Structures are given as C-alpha cells and as structure tokens.
Backbone as numpy.savetxt, mean C-alpha at the origin, in Angstrom:
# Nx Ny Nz CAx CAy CAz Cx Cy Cz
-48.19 -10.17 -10.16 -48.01 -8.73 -10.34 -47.04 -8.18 -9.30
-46.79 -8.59 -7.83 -46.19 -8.42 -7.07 -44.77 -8.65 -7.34
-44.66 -9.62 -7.68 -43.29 -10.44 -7.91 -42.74 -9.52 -9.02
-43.66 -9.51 -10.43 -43.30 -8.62 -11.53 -42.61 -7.21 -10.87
-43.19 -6.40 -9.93 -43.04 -4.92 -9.77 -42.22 -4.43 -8.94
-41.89 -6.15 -7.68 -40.71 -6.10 -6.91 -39.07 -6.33 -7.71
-39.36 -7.28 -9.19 -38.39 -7.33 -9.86 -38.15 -6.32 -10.63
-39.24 -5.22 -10.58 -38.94 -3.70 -11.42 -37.93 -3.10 -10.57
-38.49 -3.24 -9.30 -38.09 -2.28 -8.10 -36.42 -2.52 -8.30
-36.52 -3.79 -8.29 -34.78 -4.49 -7.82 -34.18 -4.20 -8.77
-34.46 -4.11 -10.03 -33.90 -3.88 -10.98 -33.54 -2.32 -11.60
-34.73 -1.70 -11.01 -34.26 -0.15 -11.06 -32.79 0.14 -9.94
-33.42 -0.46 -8.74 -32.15 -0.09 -7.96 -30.62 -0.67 -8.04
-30.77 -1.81 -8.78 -29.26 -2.41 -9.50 -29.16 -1.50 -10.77
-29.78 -0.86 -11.84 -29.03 -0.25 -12.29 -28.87 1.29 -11.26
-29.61 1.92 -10.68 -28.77 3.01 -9.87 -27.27 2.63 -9.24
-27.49 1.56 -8.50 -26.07 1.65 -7.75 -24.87 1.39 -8.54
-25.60 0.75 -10.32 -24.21 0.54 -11.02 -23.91 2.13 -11.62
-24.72 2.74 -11.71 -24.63 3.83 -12.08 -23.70 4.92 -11.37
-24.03 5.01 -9.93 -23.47 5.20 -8.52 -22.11 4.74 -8.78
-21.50 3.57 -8.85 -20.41 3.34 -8.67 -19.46 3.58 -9.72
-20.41 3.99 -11.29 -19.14 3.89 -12.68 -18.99 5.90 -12.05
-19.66 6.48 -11.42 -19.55 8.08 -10.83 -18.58 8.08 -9.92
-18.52 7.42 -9.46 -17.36 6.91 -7.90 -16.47 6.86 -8.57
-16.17 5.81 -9.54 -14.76 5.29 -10.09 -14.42 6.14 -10.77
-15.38 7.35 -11.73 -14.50 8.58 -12.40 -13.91 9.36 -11.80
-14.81 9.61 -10.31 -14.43 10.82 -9.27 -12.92 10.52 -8.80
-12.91 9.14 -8.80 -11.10 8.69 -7.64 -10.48 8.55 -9.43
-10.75 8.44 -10.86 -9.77 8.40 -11.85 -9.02 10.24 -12.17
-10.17 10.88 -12.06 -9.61 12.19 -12.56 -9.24 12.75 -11.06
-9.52 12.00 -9.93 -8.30 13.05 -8.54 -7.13 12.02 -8.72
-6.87 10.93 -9.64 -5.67 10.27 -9.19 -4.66 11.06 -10.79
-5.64 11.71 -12.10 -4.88 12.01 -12.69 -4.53 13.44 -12.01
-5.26 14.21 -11.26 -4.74 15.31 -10.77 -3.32 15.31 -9.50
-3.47 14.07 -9.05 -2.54 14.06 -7.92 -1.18 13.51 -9.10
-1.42 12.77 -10.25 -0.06 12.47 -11.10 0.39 13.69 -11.73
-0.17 14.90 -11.85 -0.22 15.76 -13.24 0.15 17.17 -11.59
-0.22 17.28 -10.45 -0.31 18.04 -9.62 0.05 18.23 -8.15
0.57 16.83 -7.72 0.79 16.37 -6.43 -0.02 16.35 -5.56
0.23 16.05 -4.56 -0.42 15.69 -3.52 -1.36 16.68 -2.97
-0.63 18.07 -3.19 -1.47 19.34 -3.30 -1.99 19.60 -4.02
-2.48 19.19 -4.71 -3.57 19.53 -5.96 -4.99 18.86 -6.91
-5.17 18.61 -5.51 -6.21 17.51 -5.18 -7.65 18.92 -5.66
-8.26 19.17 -6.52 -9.74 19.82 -6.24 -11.18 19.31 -6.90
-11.68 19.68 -5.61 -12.95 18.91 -6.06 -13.51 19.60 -7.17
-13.62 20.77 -7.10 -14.44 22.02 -7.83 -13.68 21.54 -9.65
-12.43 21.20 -9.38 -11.95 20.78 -10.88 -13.10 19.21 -11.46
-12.65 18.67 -10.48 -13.26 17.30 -10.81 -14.63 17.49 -11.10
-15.63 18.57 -10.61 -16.80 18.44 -10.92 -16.70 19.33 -12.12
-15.98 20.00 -12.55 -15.86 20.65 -13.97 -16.07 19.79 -15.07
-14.54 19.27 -15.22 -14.08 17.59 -15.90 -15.70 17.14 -16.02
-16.30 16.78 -15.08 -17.44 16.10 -14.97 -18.72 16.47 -15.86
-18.27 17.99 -15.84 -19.92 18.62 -16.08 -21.22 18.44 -15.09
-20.42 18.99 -13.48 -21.37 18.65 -12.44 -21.22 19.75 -11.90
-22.25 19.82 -10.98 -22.31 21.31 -9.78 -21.17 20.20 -8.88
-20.55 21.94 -8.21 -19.68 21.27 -7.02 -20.12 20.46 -5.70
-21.15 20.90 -5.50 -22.22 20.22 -4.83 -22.84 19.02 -4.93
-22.63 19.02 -6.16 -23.20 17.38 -6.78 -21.77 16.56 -6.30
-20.81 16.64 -6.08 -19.95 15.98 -5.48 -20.01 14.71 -4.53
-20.78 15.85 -3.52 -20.77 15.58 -2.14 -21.64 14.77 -1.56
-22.29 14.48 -2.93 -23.28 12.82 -2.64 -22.31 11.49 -2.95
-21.62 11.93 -3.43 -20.36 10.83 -3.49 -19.71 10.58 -2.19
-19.06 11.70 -2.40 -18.12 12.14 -1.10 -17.88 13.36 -0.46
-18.49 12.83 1.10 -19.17 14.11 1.95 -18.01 14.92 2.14
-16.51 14.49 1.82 -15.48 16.02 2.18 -14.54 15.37 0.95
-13.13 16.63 1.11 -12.02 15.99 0.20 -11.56 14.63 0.52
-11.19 14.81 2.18 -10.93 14.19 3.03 -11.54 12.92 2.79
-12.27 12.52 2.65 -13.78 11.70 2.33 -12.53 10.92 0.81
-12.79 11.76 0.10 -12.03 11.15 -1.15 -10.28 10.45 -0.95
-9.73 11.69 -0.50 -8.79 11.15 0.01 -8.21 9.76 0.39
-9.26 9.44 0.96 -9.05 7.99 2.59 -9.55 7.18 1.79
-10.31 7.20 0.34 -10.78 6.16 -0.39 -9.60 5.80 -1.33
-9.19 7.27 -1.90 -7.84 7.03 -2.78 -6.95 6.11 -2.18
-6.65 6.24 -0.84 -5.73 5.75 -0.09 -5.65 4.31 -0.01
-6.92 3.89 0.55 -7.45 2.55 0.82 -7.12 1.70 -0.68
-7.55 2.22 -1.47 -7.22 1.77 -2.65 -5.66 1.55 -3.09
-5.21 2.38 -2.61 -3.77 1.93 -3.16 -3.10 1.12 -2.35
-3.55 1.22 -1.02 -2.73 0.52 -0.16 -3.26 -1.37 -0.54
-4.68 -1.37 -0.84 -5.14 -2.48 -1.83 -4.29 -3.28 -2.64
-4.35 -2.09 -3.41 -3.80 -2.45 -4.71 -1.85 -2.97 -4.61
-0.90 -2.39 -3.63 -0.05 -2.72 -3.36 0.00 -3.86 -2.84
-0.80 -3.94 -1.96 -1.24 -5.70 -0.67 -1.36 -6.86 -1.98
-2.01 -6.55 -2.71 -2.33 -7.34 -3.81 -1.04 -7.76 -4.98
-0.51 -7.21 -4.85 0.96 -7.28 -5.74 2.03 -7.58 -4.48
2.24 -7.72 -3.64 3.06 -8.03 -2.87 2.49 -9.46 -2.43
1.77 -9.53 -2.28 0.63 -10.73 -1.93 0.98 -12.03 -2.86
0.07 -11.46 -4.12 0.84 -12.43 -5.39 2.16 -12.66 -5.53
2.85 -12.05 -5.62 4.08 -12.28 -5.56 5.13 -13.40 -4.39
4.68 -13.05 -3.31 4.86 -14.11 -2.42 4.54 -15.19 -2.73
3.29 -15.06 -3.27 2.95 -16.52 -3.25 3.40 -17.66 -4.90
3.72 -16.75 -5.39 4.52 -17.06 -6.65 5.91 -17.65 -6.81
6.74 -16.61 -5.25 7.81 -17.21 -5.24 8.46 -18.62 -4.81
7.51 -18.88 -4.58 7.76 -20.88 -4.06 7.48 -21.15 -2.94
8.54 -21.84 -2.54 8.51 -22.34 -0.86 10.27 -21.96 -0.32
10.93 -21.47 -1.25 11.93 -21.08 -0.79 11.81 -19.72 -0.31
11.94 -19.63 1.29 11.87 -18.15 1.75 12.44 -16.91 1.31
14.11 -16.98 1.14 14.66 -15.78 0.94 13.93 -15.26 -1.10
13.96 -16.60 -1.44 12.96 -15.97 -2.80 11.45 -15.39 -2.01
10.93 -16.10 -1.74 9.62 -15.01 -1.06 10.14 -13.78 -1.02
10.98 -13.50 0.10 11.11 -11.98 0.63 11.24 -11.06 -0.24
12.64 -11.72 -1.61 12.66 -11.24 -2.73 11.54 -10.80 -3.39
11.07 -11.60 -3.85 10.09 -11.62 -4.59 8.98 -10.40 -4.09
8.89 -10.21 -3.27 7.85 -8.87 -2.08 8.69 -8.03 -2.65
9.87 -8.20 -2.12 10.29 -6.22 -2.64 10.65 -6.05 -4.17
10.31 -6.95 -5.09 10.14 -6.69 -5.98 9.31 -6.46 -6.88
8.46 -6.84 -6.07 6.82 -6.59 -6.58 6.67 -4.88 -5.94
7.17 -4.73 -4.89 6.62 -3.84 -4.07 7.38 -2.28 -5.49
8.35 -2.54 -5.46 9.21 -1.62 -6.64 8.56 -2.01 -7.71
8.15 -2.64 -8.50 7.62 -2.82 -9.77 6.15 -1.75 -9.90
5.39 -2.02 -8.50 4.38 -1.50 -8.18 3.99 -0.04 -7.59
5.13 0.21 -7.31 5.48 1.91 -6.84 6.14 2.58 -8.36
7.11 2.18 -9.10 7.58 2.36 -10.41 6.20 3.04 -11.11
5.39 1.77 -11.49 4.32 1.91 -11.87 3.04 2.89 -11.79
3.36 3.19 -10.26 1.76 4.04 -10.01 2.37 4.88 -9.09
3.37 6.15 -9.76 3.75 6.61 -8.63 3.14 7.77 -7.77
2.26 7.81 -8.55 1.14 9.42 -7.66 0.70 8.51 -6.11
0.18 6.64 -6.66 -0.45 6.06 -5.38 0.18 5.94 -4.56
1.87 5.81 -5.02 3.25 5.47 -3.93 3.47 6.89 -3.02
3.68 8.01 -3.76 3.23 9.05 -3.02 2.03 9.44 -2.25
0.92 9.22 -2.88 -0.10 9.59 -1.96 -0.19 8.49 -0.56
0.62 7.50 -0.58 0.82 6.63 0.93 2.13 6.69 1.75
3.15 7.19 0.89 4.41 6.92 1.65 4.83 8.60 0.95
4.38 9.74 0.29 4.89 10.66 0.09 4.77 11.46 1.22
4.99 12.83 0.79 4.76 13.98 1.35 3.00 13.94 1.61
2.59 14.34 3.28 1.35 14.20 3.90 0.68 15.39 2.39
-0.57 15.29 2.79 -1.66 16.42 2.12 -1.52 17.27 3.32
-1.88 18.84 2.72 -1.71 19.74 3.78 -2.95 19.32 4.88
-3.26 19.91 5.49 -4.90 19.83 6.60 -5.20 18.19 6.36
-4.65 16.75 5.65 -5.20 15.99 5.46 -4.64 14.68 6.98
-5.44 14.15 7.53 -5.19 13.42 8.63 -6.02 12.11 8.34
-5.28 10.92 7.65 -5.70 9.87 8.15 -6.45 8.66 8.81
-7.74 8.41 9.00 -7.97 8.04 10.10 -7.86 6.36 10.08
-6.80 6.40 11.42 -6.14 4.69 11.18 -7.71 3.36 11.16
-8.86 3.95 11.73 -9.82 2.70 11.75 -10.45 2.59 10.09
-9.65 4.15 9.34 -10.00 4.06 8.03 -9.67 3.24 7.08
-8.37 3.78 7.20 -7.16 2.93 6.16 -6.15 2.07 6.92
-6.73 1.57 8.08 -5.57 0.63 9.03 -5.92 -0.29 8.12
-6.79 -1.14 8.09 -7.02 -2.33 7.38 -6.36 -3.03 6.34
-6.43 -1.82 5.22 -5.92 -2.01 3.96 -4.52 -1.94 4.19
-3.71 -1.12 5.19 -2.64 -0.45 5.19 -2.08 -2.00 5.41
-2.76 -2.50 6.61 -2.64 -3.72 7.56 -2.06 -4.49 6.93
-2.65 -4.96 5.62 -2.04 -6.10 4.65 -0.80 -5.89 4.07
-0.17 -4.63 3.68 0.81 -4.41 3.72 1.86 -5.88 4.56
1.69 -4.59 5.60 2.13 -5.08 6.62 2.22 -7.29 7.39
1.15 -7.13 6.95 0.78 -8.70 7.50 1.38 -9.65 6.45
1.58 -9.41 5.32 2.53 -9.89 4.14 3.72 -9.79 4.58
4.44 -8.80 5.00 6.14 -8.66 4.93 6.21 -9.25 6.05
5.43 -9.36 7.28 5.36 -9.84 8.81 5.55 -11.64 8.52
4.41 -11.94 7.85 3.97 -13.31 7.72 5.18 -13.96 7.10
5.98 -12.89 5.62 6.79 -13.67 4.72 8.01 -14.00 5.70
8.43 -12.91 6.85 9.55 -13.20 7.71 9.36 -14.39 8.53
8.38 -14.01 9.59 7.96 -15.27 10.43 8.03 -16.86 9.42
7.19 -17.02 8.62 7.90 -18.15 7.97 9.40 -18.40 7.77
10.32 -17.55 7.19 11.31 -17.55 7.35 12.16 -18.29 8.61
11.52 -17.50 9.40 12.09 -17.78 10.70 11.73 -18.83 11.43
10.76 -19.49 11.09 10.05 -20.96 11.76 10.74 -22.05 10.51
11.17 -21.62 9.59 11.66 -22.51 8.44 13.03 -22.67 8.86
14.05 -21.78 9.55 15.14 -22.01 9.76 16.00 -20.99 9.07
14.89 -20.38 8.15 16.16 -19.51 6.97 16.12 -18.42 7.38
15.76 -17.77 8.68 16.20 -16.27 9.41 16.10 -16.67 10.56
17.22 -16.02 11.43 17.57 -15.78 12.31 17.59 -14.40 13.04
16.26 -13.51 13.49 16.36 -12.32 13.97 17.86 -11.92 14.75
18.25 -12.77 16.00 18.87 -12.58 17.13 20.98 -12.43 15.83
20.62 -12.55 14.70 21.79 -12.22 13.75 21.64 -11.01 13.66
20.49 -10.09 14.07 19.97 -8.75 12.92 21.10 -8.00 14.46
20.84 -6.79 14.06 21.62 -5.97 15.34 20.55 -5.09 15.85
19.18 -5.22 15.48 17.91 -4.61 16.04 18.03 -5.54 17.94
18.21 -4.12 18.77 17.44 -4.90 20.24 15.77 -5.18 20.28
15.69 -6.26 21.25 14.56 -6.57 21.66 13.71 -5.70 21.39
12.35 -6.03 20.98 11.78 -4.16 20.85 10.30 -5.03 21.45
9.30 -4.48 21.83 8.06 -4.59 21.69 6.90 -4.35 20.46
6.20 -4.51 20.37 5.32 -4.61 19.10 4.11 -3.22 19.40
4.54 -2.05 19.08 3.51 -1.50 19.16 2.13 -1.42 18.42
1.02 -0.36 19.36 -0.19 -1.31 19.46 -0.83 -1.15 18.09
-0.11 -0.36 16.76 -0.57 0.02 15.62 -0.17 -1.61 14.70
0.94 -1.79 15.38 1.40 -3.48 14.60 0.80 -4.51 14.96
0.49 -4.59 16.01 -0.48 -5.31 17.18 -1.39 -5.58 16.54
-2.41 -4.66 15.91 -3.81 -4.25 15.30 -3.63 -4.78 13.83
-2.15 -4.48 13.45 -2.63 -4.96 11.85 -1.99 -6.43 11.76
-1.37 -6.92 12.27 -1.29 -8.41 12.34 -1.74 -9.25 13.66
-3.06 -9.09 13.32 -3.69 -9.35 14.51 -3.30 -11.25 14.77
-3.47 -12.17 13.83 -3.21 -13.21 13.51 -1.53 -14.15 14.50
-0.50 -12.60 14.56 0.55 -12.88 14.67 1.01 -13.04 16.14
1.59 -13.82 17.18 2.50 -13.25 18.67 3.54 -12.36 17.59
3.59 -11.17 18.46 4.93 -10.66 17.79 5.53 -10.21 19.57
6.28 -10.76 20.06 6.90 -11.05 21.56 7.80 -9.92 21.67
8.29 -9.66 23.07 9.32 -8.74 23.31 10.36 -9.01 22.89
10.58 -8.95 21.57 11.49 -9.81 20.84 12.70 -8.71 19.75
13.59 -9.17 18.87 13.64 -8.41 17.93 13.01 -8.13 16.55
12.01 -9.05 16.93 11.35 -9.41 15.09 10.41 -7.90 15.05
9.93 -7.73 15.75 9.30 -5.86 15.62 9.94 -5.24 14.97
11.07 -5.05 15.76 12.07 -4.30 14.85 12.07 -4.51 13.68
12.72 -5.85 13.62 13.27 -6.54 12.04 12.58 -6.07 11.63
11.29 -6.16 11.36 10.27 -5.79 10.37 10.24 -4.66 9.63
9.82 -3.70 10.91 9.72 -2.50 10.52 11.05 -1.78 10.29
11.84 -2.17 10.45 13.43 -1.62 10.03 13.38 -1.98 8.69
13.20 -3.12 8.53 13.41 -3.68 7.06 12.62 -3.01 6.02
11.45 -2.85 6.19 10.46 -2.37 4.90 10.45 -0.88 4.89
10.73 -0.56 5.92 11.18 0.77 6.17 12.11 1.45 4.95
13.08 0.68 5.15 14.76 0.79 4.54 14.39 0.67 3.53
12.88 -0.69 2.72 12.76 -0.28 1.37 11.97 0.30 0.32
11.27 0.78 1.05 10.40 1.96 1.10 10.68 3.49 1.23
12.22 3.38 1.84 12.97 4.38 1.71 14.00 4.90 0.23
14.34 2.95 -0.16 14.78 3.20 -1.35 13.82 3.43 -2.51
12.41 3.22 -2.37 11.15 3.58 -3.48 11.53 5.32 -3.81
11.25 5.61 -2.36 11.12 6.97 -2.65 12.36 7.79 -2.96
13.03 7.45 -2.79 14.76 8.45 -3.63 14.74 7.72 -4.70
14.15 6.87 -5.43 14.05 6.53 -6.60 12.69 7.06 -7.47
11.77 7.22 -6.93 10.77 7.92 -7.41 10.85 9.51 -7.23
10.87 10.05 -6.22 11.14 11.54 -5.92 12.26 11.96 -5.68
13.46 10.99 -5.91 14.48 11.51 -5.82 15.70 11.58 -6.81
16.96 11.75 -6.95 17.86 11.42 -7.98 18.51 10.50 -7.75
17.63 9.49 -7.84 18.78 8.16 -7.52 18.84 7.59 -9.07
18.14 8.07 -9.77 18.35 7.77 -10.87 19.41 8.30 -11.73
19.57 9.60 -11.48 20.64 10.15 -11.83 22.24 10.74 -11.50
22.09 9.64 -10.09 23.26 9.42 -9.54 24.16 7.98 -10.35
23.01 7.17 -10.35 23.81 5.54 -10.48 22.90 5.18 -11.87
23.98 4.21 -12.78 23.78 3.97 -13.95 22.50 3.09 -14.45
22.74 1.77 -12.87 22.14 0.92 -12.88 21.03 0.74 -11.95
20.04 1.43 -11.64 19.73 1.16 -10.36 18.95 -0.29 -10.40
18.32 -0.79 -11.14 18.08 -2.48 -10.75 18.92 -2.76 -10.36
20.30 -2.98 -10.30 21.10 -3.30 -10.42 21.93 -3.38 -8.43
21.57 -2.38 -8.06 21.80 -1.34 -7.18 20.41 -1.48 -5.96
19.24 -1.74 -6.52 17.99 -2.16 -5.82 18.16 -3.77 -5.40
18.79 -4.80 -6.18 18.95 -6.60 -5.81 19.93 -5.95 -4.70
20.82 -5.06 -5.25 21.71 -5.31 -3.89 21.45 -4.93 -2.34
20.55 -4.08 -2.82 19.71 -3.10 -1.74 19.22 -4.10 -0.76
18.21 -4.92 -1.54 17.66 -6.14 -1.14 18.45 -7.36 0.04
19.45 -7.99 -1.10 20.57 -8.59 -0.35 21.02 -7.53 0.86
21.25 -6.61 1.09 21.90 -6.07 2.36 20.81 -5.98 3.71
19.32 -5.51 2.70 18.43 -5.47 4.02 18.28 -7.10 4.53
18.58 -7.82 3.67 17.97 -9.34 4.31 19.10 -9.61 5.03
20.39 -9.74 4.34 21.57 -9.97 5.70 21.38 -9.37 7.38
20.74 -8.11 6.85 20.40 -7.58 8.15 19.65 -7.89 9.04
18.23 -8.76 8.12 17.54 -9.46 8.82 17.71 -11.09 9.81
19.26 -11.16 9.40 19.40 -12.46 9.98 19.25 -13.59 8.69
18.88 -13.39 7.08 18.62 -14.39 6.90 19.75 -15.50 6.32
20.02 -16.47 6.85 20.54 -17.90 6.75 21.30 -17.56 5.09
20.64 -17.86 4.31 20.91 -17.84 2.32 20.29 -17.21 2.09
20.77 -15.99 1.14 20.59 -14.93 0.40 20.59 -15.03 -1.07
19.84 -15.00 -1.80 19.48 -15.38 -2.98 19.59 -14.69 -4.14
C-alpha cells in the first residue's frame, strides 16, 4: 500500500512538473512572438497572460520579474546558437579553415533564421533590462569557447598564425577567462584575434538583419564568403578556403 501511494505521489508530481513546463514553454513562445512582431521593447507580461487566459499574477509563479523571463529567453538563444555553431564545426572535418567556415556559416544561417533571438543577444539592449553575467555567462560562454577552441586548433595544426593578424599582444580579460575556462589564452595576440574576429561577424549579422545591407548589394551570400575570407586572412590563417 505504501509503495502503491508513493507511486501515486510520484506520479501526481511528474505530471505537475510536465504540466509546469508545457506553461513555461508557452510563456517564452508568445514573448518570443512578441519580441518578432514588437521588438525588444515590447516585451509584456500583462499581454502574455491575456493570450493565456491568466491573471497577471498568475505569471509570476513562472517568472518572478520580466527580467526573470528575459535572462531565460536569452539563455536559450544563446543555446540554441552554441548548438548550431557547435554542429557545424564538427561537421566540417578536420580541415581547419573549413571548420572556421563552417561556424560562421552556421552562425548566419542561424541569426537569418531566428532573428528576434539574434536581436534579443546582439541587438539593441531592453530598456531598464541588465543581464546578469553568472546568468547567461554560461550559455553565452559556448559561444565563445567554440570560435576560441575552432582557432586554437587552427593554430596548434599549423593553419593560423596569430603573430600574421595585425592585433597587438592583448591580455585575456577576466569575462573570456571565465568562459573558456578550459583554455591558456597568454599575453598574446590570440585575445584579440578572437574577439576581433567574431566581432567583425556579428557585426556583419546585424547590418544584414537590421540593416540595408540587403538593399545595398545584389548578392549578399555572395559578399558574406567574402566577408569570411577577409576576417580569416586577418586572422593569420595559412589557406583560405
């Protein structure tokens, strides 16, 4: 009888938390159609619990602020990018400069794709909205520890050469430090490299998503490989692909 009423118990509380979580996943679907349909400013809870057919209050057993929602949206996309840049690397072989390729092309396929998530990480901030790095460092981290890792191979393989790039020596500050924890990154130029590099294409996401780069140039794939090829020359690398 024990066993029977502890497997009631367990079983009531597996369906609550599945219940719990298909509420979670509507709450971050209709703020991610509001941030596509509204921007970054137009994030409301009071809508979402409408949509819902909930008190606004009933929210906040989900998620104790906007903010709260926010940093989950976030985490998630920065996920969901790590994960497509990720695969992709590892798809592209064992030839490096295809790796690198292969990252920023995933990384554009994947911003193309979901561009409210590309904005809500690399757009315009939320007004009053602040971040908190022990929140979304993690997720952000992988980003990062992908484009870090795909170079450093590079560069232990022979097929980059930082000391080619025209980045000086830089140090590794302590936010890069933290997310490639795995890595020496030395008083070196590879800091730089890095963050110069993904920088630059992350720069071209966004004048292609929020900007008129589309309606400047005919071709922009076309215009993005080359993009590519110029940031990697810059990086020092050996063959360009």
């Amino acid at each position: 009888m024990v066993g029977e009423a502890g497997g009631a118990t367990a079983g009531a509380v597996t369906r609550r938390a599945e219940r719990r979580a298909e509420t979670v996943a509507e709450i971050k679907s209709l703020a991610r159609q509001q941030l596509a349909e509204n921007g970054t400013g137009g994030l409301s809870l009071r809508g979402i619990a409408r949509e819902m057919r909930m008190s606004p209050a009933a929210i906040f057993r989900y998620f104790e602020s906007q903010a709260a929602l926010i940093t989950a949206l976030c985490v998630d996309a920065y996920n969901s990018m790590a994960d497509s840049i990720h695969a992709a690397q590892d798809a592209g072989g064992p030839d490096p400069s295809r790796r690198w390729r292969a990252i920023c092309g995933a990384a554009r396929s994947w911003a193309l794709a979901n561009p409210s998530d590309f904005a809500l990480i690399n757009g315009t901030p939320i007004p009053g909205y602040h971040a908190a790095p022990e929140e979304t460092g993690p997720a952000a981290g992988r980003i990062i520890a992908t484009v870090a890792s795909a170079y450093l191979s590079a560069i232990a393989a022979g097929a980059a050469d930082p000391a080619r790039s025209d980045v000086p020596p830089l140090a590794a500050g302590p936010l890069l430090v933290s997310m490639v924890a795995d890595t020496e990154l030395s008083d070196s130029p590879v800091p730089g490299v890095i963050i110069n590099a993904w920088s630059s294409i992350l720069g071209f996401l966004a004048s292609e998503i929020f900007g008129s780069l589309r309606a400047l140039v005919a071709d922009p794939d076309t215009l993005f490989e080359a993009h590519v090829t110029t940031v990697m020359r810059g990086m020092g690398y050996e063959a360009v692909l």
